[in-house]
CSV table of C-alpha atoms and ligand atoms in Angstrom, one decimal:
chain,number,residue,atom,x,y,z
A,1,MET,CA,3.0,36.0,-29.8
A,2,LYS,CA,0.6,33.3,-31.1
A,3,ASN,CA,3.6,31.1,-32.1
A,4,LEU,CA,5.2,31.5,-28.7
A,5,THR,CA,1.9,30.4,-27.0
A,6,GLN,CA,1.7,27.5,-29.3
A,7,PHE,CA,5.3,26.5,-28.6
A,8,ASN,CA,4.7,26.7,-24.8
A,9,LEU,CA,1.6,24.5,-25.1
A,10,ASN,CA,3.4,21.9,-27.1
A,11,ASP,CA,6.2,21.9,-24.6
A,12,LEU,CA,3.8,21.5,-21.8
A,13,VAL,CA,1.9,18.6,-23.4
A,14,SER,CA,5.2,16.8,-24.2
A,15,LYS,CA,6.1,16.9,-20.6
A,16,LYS,CA,3.0,15.0,-19.5
A,17,GLU,CA,3.5,11.4,-18.5
A,18,TYR,CA,2.2,8.6,-20.7
A,19,VAL,CA,-0.3,5.8,-19.7
A,20,LEU,CA,-1.0,2.8,-21.9
A,21,ILE,CA,-4.6,1.6,-22.1
A,22,ILE,CA,-5.2,-1.8,-23.8
A,23,GLY,CA,-8.6,-2.9,-25.0
A,24,ALA,CA,-9.0,0.8,-25.6
A,25,LYS,CA,-12.3,0.5,-27.5
A,26,SER,CA,-14.2,-0.9,-24.5
A,27,ASP,CA,-16.6,1.5,-22.9
A,28,VAL,CA,-14.7,1.2,-19.6
A,29,ALA,CA,-11.4,1.9,-21.3
A,30,MET,CA,-12.8,5.0,-23.0
A,31,ALA,CA,-14.0,6.3,-19.7
A,32,VAL,CA,-10.6,5.5,-18.2
A,33,ALA,CA,-8.9,7.4,-21.1
A,34,ARG,CA,-11.1,10.5,-20.5
A,35,LYS,CA,-10.3,10.4,-16.8
A,36,TYR,CA,-6.6,10.1,-17.3
A,37,ALA,CA,-6.5,12.8,-20.0
A,38,LYS,CA,-8.5,15.1,-17.7
A,39,GLU,CA,-6.1,14.4,-14.9
A,40,GLY,CA,-3.1,15.5,-17.1
A,41,PHE,CA,-1.7,12.4,-18.8
A,42,ASN,CA,-0.8,11.6,-22.4
A,43,LEU,CA,-2.2,8.3,-23.7
A,44,TYR,CA,-1.4,5.3,-25.8
A,45,LEU,CA,-4.7,3.7,-26.8
A,46,ALA,CA,-4.2,0.1,-28.0
A,47,SER,CA,-6.9,-2.0,-29.6
A,48,ARG,CA,-7.8,-4.1,-32.6
A,49,ASN,CA,-8.8,-2.0,-35.7
A,50,SER,CA,-7.4,1.0,-33.9
A,51,ASP,CA,-8.2,3.3,-36.8
A,52,THR,CA,-11.8,3.3,-35.5
A,53,LEU,CA,-10.5,5.0,-32.4
A,54,GLU,CA,-8.9,8.0,-34.2
A,55,GLU,CA,-12.0,10.2,-33.8
A,56,PHE,CA,-12.1,9.5,-30.1
A,57,ALA,CA,-8.4,10.2,-29.7
A,58,SER,CA,-8.8,13.5,-31.6
A,59,ASP,CA,-11.6,14.5,-29.3
A,60,LEU,CA,-9.4,13.8,-26.2
A,61,LYS,CA,-6.5,15.9,-27.7
A,62,LEU,CA,-8.8,18.9,-28.3
A,63,ARG,CA,-10.6,18.6,-25.0
A,64,TYR,CA,-7.7,17.9,-22.7
A,65,GLU,CA,-4.7,19.2,-24.5
A,66,CYS,CA,-2.9,15.9,-24.4
A,67,HIS,CA,-1.2,13.5,-26.8
A,68,ALA,CA,-3.4,10.4,-27.6
A,69,GLN,CA,-2.0,7.9,-30.0
A,70,CYS,CA,-3.9,4.9,-31.3
A,71,LEU,CA,-2.0,1.6,-31.7
A,72,GLU,CA,-2.9,-1.8,-33.1
A,73,LEU,CA,-2.9,-4.6,-30.6
A,74,ASP,CA,-4.4,-8.1,-30.7
A,75,ILE,CA,-4.0,-9.7,-27.3
A,76,LEU,CA,-4.1,-13.2,-28.9
A,77,ASP,CA,-1.1,-12.4,-31.2
A,78,TYR,CA,1.5,-13.2,-28.5
A,79,SER,CA,4.5,-13.1,-30.8
A,80,SER,CA,3.7,-9.4,-31.6
A,81,HIS,CA,3.7,-8.2,-27.9
A,82,GLN,CA,7.4,-7.5,-27.5
A,83,PHE,CA,7.5,-5.5,-30.7
A,84,PHE,CA,4.3,-3.7,-29.7
A,85,TYR,CA,5.9,-2.6,-26.4
A,86,ASP,CA,9.3,-1.7,-27.9
A,87,GLN,CA,7.7,0.5,-30.5
A,88,LEU,CA,6.3,3.0,-27.9
A,89,LYS,CA,8.3,6.1,-28.4
A,90,GLU,CA,7.8,7.4,-24.9
A,91,GLU,CA,8.2,5.5,-21.6
A,92,VAL,CA,4.9,4.7,-20.0
A,93,ILE,CA,4.3,5.1,-16.3
A,94,GLY,CA,1.5,2.6,-16.2
A,95,VAL,CA,-0.7,0.2,-18.1
A,96,ILE,CA,-4.4,-0.5,-17.7
A,97,SER,CA,-6.0,-3.5,-19.3
A,98,ALA,CA,-9.7,-3.5,-20.1
A,99,VAL,CA,-9.4,-6.4,-22.5
A,100,GLY,CA,-12.1,-9.0,-22.0
A,101,TYR,CA,-14.4,-11.5,-23.7
A,102,LEU,CA,-17.7,-12.6,-22.1
A,103,GLY,CA,-18.2,-15.3,-24.7
A,104,ASP,CA,-20.9,-17.9,-24.6
A,105,GLN,CA,-20.8,-20.4,-21.7
A,106,LYS,CA,-23.1,-22.9,-23.4
A,107,ILE,CA,-21.0,-23.0,-26.5
A,108,SER,CA,-17.8,-23.2,-24.5
A,109,GLU,CA,-19.1,-26.4,-22.8
A,110,LYS,CA,-19.3,-28.1,-26.2
A,111,GLU,CA,-16.7,-26.4,-28.3
A,112,PHE,CA,-13.2,-26.2,-26.9
A,113,MET,CA,-12.3,-23.4,-29.4
A,114,GLU,CA,-14.8,-21.1,-27.6
A,115,ALA,CA,-13.5,-22.1,-24.2
A,116,SER,CA,-9.9,-21.5,-25.4
A,117,LYS,CA,-10.8,-18.1,-26.7
A,118,LEU,CA,-12.3,-17.2,-23.4
A,119,ILE,CA,-9.3,-18.4,-21.5
A,120,ASP,CA,-6.8,-16.8,-23.8
A,121,THR,CA,-8.5,-13.4,-24.2
A,122,ASN,CA,-9.2,-13.0,-20.5
A,123,PHE,CA,-5.9,-14.5,-19.2
A,124,THR,CA,-3.2,-15.9,-21.4
A,125,GLY,CA,-2.9,-12.9,-23.7
A,126,ILE,CA,-2.8,-10.4,-20.8
A,127,VAL,CA,-0.1,-12.5,-19.1
A,128,SER,CA,2.0,-12.4,-22.3
A,129,LEU,CA,1.9,-8.6,-22.5
A,130,PHE,CA,2.0,-7.9,-18.8
A,131,ASN,CA,5.1,-10.1,-18.4
A,132,ILE,CA,7.0,-7.9,-20.9
A,133,ILE,CA,5.9,-4.7,-19.2
A,134,ALA,CA,6.6,-6.1,-15.7
A,135,LEU,CA,10.2,-6.8,-16.6
A,136,ASP,CA,10.7,-3.2,-17.8
A,137,PHE,CA,9.0,-1.6,-14.8
A,138,GLU,CA,10.9,-3.9,-12.5
A,139,GLN,CA,14.2,-2.7,-14.0
A,140,ARG,CA,13.1,0.9,-13.9
A,141,LYS,CA,11.8,0.4,-10.3
A,142,SER,CA,8.6,2.3,-10.9
A,143,GLY,CA,5.3,2.1,-12.6
A,144,PHE,CA,1.8,0.7,-12.1
A,145,ILE,CA,0.0,-2.3,-13.7
A,146,CYS,CA,-3.7,-2.5,-13.6
A,147,GLY,CA,-5.8,-5.4,-14.7
A,148,ILE,CA,-9.6,-5.5,-14.9
A,149,SER,CA,-10.6,-8.9,-13.7
A,150,SER,CA,-14.2,-9.6,-12.4
A,151,VAL,CA,-16.2,-10.7,-9.4
A,152,ALA,CA,-17.0,-13.7,-11.6
A,153,GLY,CA,-13.5,-14.9,-10.7
A,154,ASP,CA,-14.3,-15.0,-7.0
A,155,ARG,CA,-16.6,-18.1,-7.3
A,156,GLY,CA,-17.5,-20.4,-10.1
A,157,ARG,CA,-21.1,-20.4,-11.2
A,158,LYS,CA,-22.7,-22.5,-13.8
A,159,LYS,CA,-23.8,-19.5,-15.9
A,160,ASN,CA,-20.3,-18.3,-16.7
A,161,TYR,CA,-17.6,-20.5,-15.1
A,162,ILE,CA,-15.2,-20.6,-18.1
A,163,TYR,CA,-15.1,-16.8,-18.1
A,164,GLY,CA,-15.0,-16.8,-14.3
A,165,ALA,CA,-12.1,-19.3,-14.3
A,166,ALA,CA,-10.1,-17.2,-16.7
A,167,LYS,CA,-10.8,-14.1,-14.5
A,168,ALA,CA,-9.8,-16.1,-11.4
A,169,ALA,CA,-6.5,-17.0,-13.0
A,170,LEU,CA,-6.0,-13.3,-13.9
A,171,SER,CA,-6.7,-12.2,-10.3
A,172,THR,CA,-4.2,-14.8,-9.0
A,173,TYR,CA,-1.6,-13.8,-11.6
A,174,LEU,CA,-2.0,-10.1,-10.5
A,175,SER,CA,-1.7,-11.1,-6.9
A,176,GLY,CA,1.6,-12.9,-7.5
A,177,LEU,CA,2.8,-10.1,-9.7
A,178,ARG,CA,2.1,-7.6,-6.9
A,179,ASN,CA,4.0,-9.7,-4.5
A,180,ARG,CA,7.0,-10.0,-6.8
A,181,LEU,CA,7.1,-6.3,-7.8
A,182,PHE,CA,6.4,-4.7,-4.4
A,183,SER,CA,10.1,-4.6,-3.5
A,184,SER,CA,10.8,-2.8,-6.9
A,185,GLY,CA,8.3,-0.1,-6.2
A,186,VAL,CA,5.9,-1.2,-8.9
A,187,HIS,CA,2.2,-1.1,-7.9
A,188,VAL,CA,-0.2,-3.8,-9.2
A,189,ILE,CA,-4.0,-3.2,-9.0
A,190,THR,CA,-6.7,-5.8,-9.4
A,191,VAL,CA,-10.0,-4.4,-10.4
A,192,LYS,CA,-13.1,-6.5,-9.8
A,193,PRO,CA,-16.2,-5.0,-11.3
A,194,GLY,CA,-19.6,-6.4,-10.5
A,195,PHE,CA,-22.1,-5.4,-13.3
A,196,ILE,CA,-21.2,-2.4,-15.5
A,197,ALA,CA,-23.5,-1.0,-18.1
A,198,THR,CA,-21.5,-1.4,-21.3
A,199,LYS,CA,-21.6,-3.0,-24.8
A,200,MET,CA,-20.6,-6.3,-23.1
A,201,THR,CA,-23.8,-6.4,-21.0
A,202,GLU,CA,-26.1,-4.8,-23.6
A,203,GLY,CA,-29.4,-6.6,-23.6
A,204,LEU,CA,-28.9,-8.3,-20.2
A,205,ASP,CA,-31.4,-7.5,-17.5
A,206,LEU,CA,-29.0,-6.0,-14.8
A,207,PRO,CA,-30.2,-4.9,-11.4
A,208,LYS,CA,-29.9,-1.1,-11.5
A,209,ARG,CA,-28.7,-0.6,-7.9
A,210,LEU,CA,-25.9,-3.1,-8.4
A,211,THR,CA,-24.8,-1.8,-11.8
A,212,GLY,CA,-22.0,0.7,-12.2
A,213,THR,CA,-21.2,3.1,-15.0
A,214,PRO,CA,-17.9,3.1,-16.9
A,215,GLU,CA,-17.3,6.5,-15.4
A,216,GLN,CA,-17.6,5.1,-11.9
A,217,VAL,CA,-15.2,2.3,-12.7
A,218,ALA,CA,-12.7,4.8,-14.3
A,219,SER,CA,-12.8,7.0,-11.2
A,220,ASP,CA,-12.3,3.9,-8.9
A,221,ILE,CA,-9.3,2.9,-11.0
A,222,TYR,CA,-7.7,6.4,-10.9
A,223,ASN,CA,-8.3,6.6,-7.1
A,224,ALA,CA,-6.8,3.1,-6.6
A,225,GLN,CA,-3.7,4.1,-8.5
A,226,LYS,CA,-3.3,7.3,-6.5
A,227,LYS,CA,-4.0,5.7,-3.1
A,228,LEU,CA,-2.0,2.5,-3.9
A,229,THR,CA,-5.0,0.3,-3.3
A,230,ASN,CA,-4.4,-3.4,-4.2
A,231,VAL,CA,-7.8,-4.8,-4.9
A,232,VAL,CA,-10.8,-2.7,-5.9
A,233,TYR,CA,-14.4,-3.9,-6.1
A,234,THR,CA,-16.5,-1.6,-8.2
A,235,ILE,CA,-19.1,-0.5,-7.5
A,236,TRP,CA,-18.0,-0.8,-3.8
A,237,ILE,CA,-21.0,-2.9,-2.7
A,238,TRP,CA,-19.7,-5.9,-4.6
A,239,ARG,CA,-16.9,-6.3,-2.0
A,240,TRP,CA,-19.6,-7.2,0.6
A,241,ILE,CA,-21.8,-9.2,-1.9
A,242,MET,CA,-18.8,-11.3,-2.8
A,243,LEU,CA,-17.8,-11.8,0.8
A,244,ILE,CA,-21.2,-13.4,1.4
A,245,ILE,CA,-21.1,-15.4,-1.8
A,246,ARG,CA,-17.6,-16.7,-1.1
A,247,ASN,CA,-18.7,-17.9,2.3
A,248,ILE,CA,-21.8,-19.9,1.3
A,249,PRO,CA,-20.8,-23.6,2.0
A,250,GLU,CA,-20.1,-25.6,-1.2
A,251,TRP,CA,-22.8,-28.2,-0.3
A,252,GLN,CA,-25.4,-25.4,-0.4
A,253,PHE,CA,-23.8,-23.4,-3.2
A,254,LYS,CA,-24.0,-26.3,-5.6
A,255,LYS,CA,-27.8,-26.5,-5.3
A,256,MET,CA,-28.3,-22.8,-5.9
A,257,ASN,CA,-29.4,-21.3,-9.2
A,258,ILE,CA,-27.5,-18.0,-9.3
B,1,NAP,N1,-19.5,-5.1,-18.3
B,1,NAP,C1,-19.5,-5.8,-17.2
B,1,NAP,O1,-20.5,-6.0,-16.5
B,1,NAP,C2,-18.2,-6.3,-16.6
B,1,NAP,C3,-18.2,-7.0,-15.4
B,1,NAP,C4,-17.0,-7.5,-14.9
B,1,NAP,C5,-15.8,-7.3,-15.5
B,1,NAP,N2,-15.8,-6.7,-16.8
B,1,NAP,C6,-14.5,-6.5,-17.5
B,1,NAP,O2,-14.3,-5.2,-17.7
B,1,NAP,C7,-13.5,-5.1,-18.9
B,1,NAP,C8,-14.1,-4.1,-19.9
B,1,NAP,O3,-15.3,-4.7,-20.3
B,1,NAP,P1,-16.5,-3.9,-21.0
B,1,NAP,O4,-17.7,-4.1,-20.2
B,1,NAP,O5,-16.1,-2.5,-21.4
B,1,NAP,O6,-16.7,-4.8,-22.3
B,1,NAP,P2,-16.2,-4.6,-23.8
B,1,NAP,O7,-16.7,-3.4,-24.4
B,1,NAP,O8,-16.6,-5.9,-24.5
B,1,NAP,O9,-14.6,-4.6,-23.7
B,1,NAP,C9,-13.8,-5.6,-23.9
B,1,NAP,C10,-12.7,-5.1,-24.8
B,1,NAP,O10,-11.7,-6.2,-25.0
B,1,NAP,C11,-11.3,-6.1,-26.3
B,1,NAP,N3,-10.8,-7.4,-26.8
B,1,NAP,C12,-11.4,-8.5,-27.0
B,1,NAP,N4,-10.6,-9.4,-27.5
B,1,NAP,C13,-9.4,-8.8,-27.8
B,1,NAP,C14,-8.2,-9.2,-28.5
B,1,NAP,N5,-8.1,-10.4,-29.0
B,1,NAP,N6,-7.3,-8.2,-28.6
B,1,NAP,C15,-7.4,-7.0,-28.1
B,1,NAP,N7,-8.6,-6.6,-27.5
B,1,NAP,C16,-9.5,-7.5,-27.4
B,1,NAP,C17,-12.5,-5.7,-27.1
B,1,NAP,O11,-12.1,-5.2,-28.3
B,1,NAP,P3,-13.0,-5.0,-29.6
B,1,NAP,O12,-13.7,-3.7,-29.3
B,1,NAP,O13,-12.1,-4.9,-30.7
B,1,NAP,O14,-14.0,-6.1,-29.6
B,1,NAP,C18,-13.2,-4.7,-26.2
B,1,NAP,O15,-12.8,-3.4,-26.5
B,1,NAP,C19,-13.3,-6.5,-19.4
B,1,NAP,O16,-12.1,-7.0,-19.0
B,1,NAP,C20,-14.5,-7.2,-18.8
B,1,NAP,O17,-14.2,-8.6,-18.7
B,1,NAP,C21,-17.0,-6.2,-17.3
């Protein structure tokens, strides 16, 4: 009887659909993984030094009766991306990228290597992998692609304009991809967080009322995928904050210290 129950459970878990999460060690990605596991999906969790995610994956498996496999991925190692995607044993129904690098604006103004790392981590590397996945989804005529961009991409500020420029490029790329893949039934989601309390923002003095949790972002991503939302600001108030910021005339904006 025990064996039969075990067999049925394995069978059930194997039938769950797979979602690929990249940048899987990020606090936001881990919250997204918990959300999708809870909602009944199996997971591929891709990150650098993926062995450090094994404990997290085991916890997901126990808690949510799902498969959760850790995979090695460096978004800057472009030539590995095709092999990375081809090695997935099961077809994925969607990909979510939480890859990002806040970097150091001041250093990036003086040292191009830092500027280049910012641009390549937040933009070029994601384009390299998403291009491969987009071709597959386009042929299969299904799937969803979700990229976490940032409100920093909505308007350049002196405090973080290299990061912001890379995120702006990512948002534009996702917009074009959405336009291209719409007729193939593939949905593309652009996520624009304001502030989120994570490792990335540790030590920064963030305004509490404008700062979301990784769990709020995860829930917004899941709902956007279900409701086929195109662009999500998270937490929601950032849509209106950015509407105001985008509409400040340039002659005035250039004098502001924000
Ligand atoms: N926190 C915020 O306030 C905020 C606001 C707006 C947008 N965002 C965006 O939200 C996403 C998640 O950020 P987070 O706050 O959770 O920060 P985070 O913990 O720093 O997450 C970024 C993730 O990107 C991964 N990554 C960096 N370079 C990589 C590479 N070469 N190859 C593979 N993975 C790489 C990091 O991996 P390692 O763990 O190996 O370093 C890390 O797990 C990012 O795209 C970020 O830009 C965050």
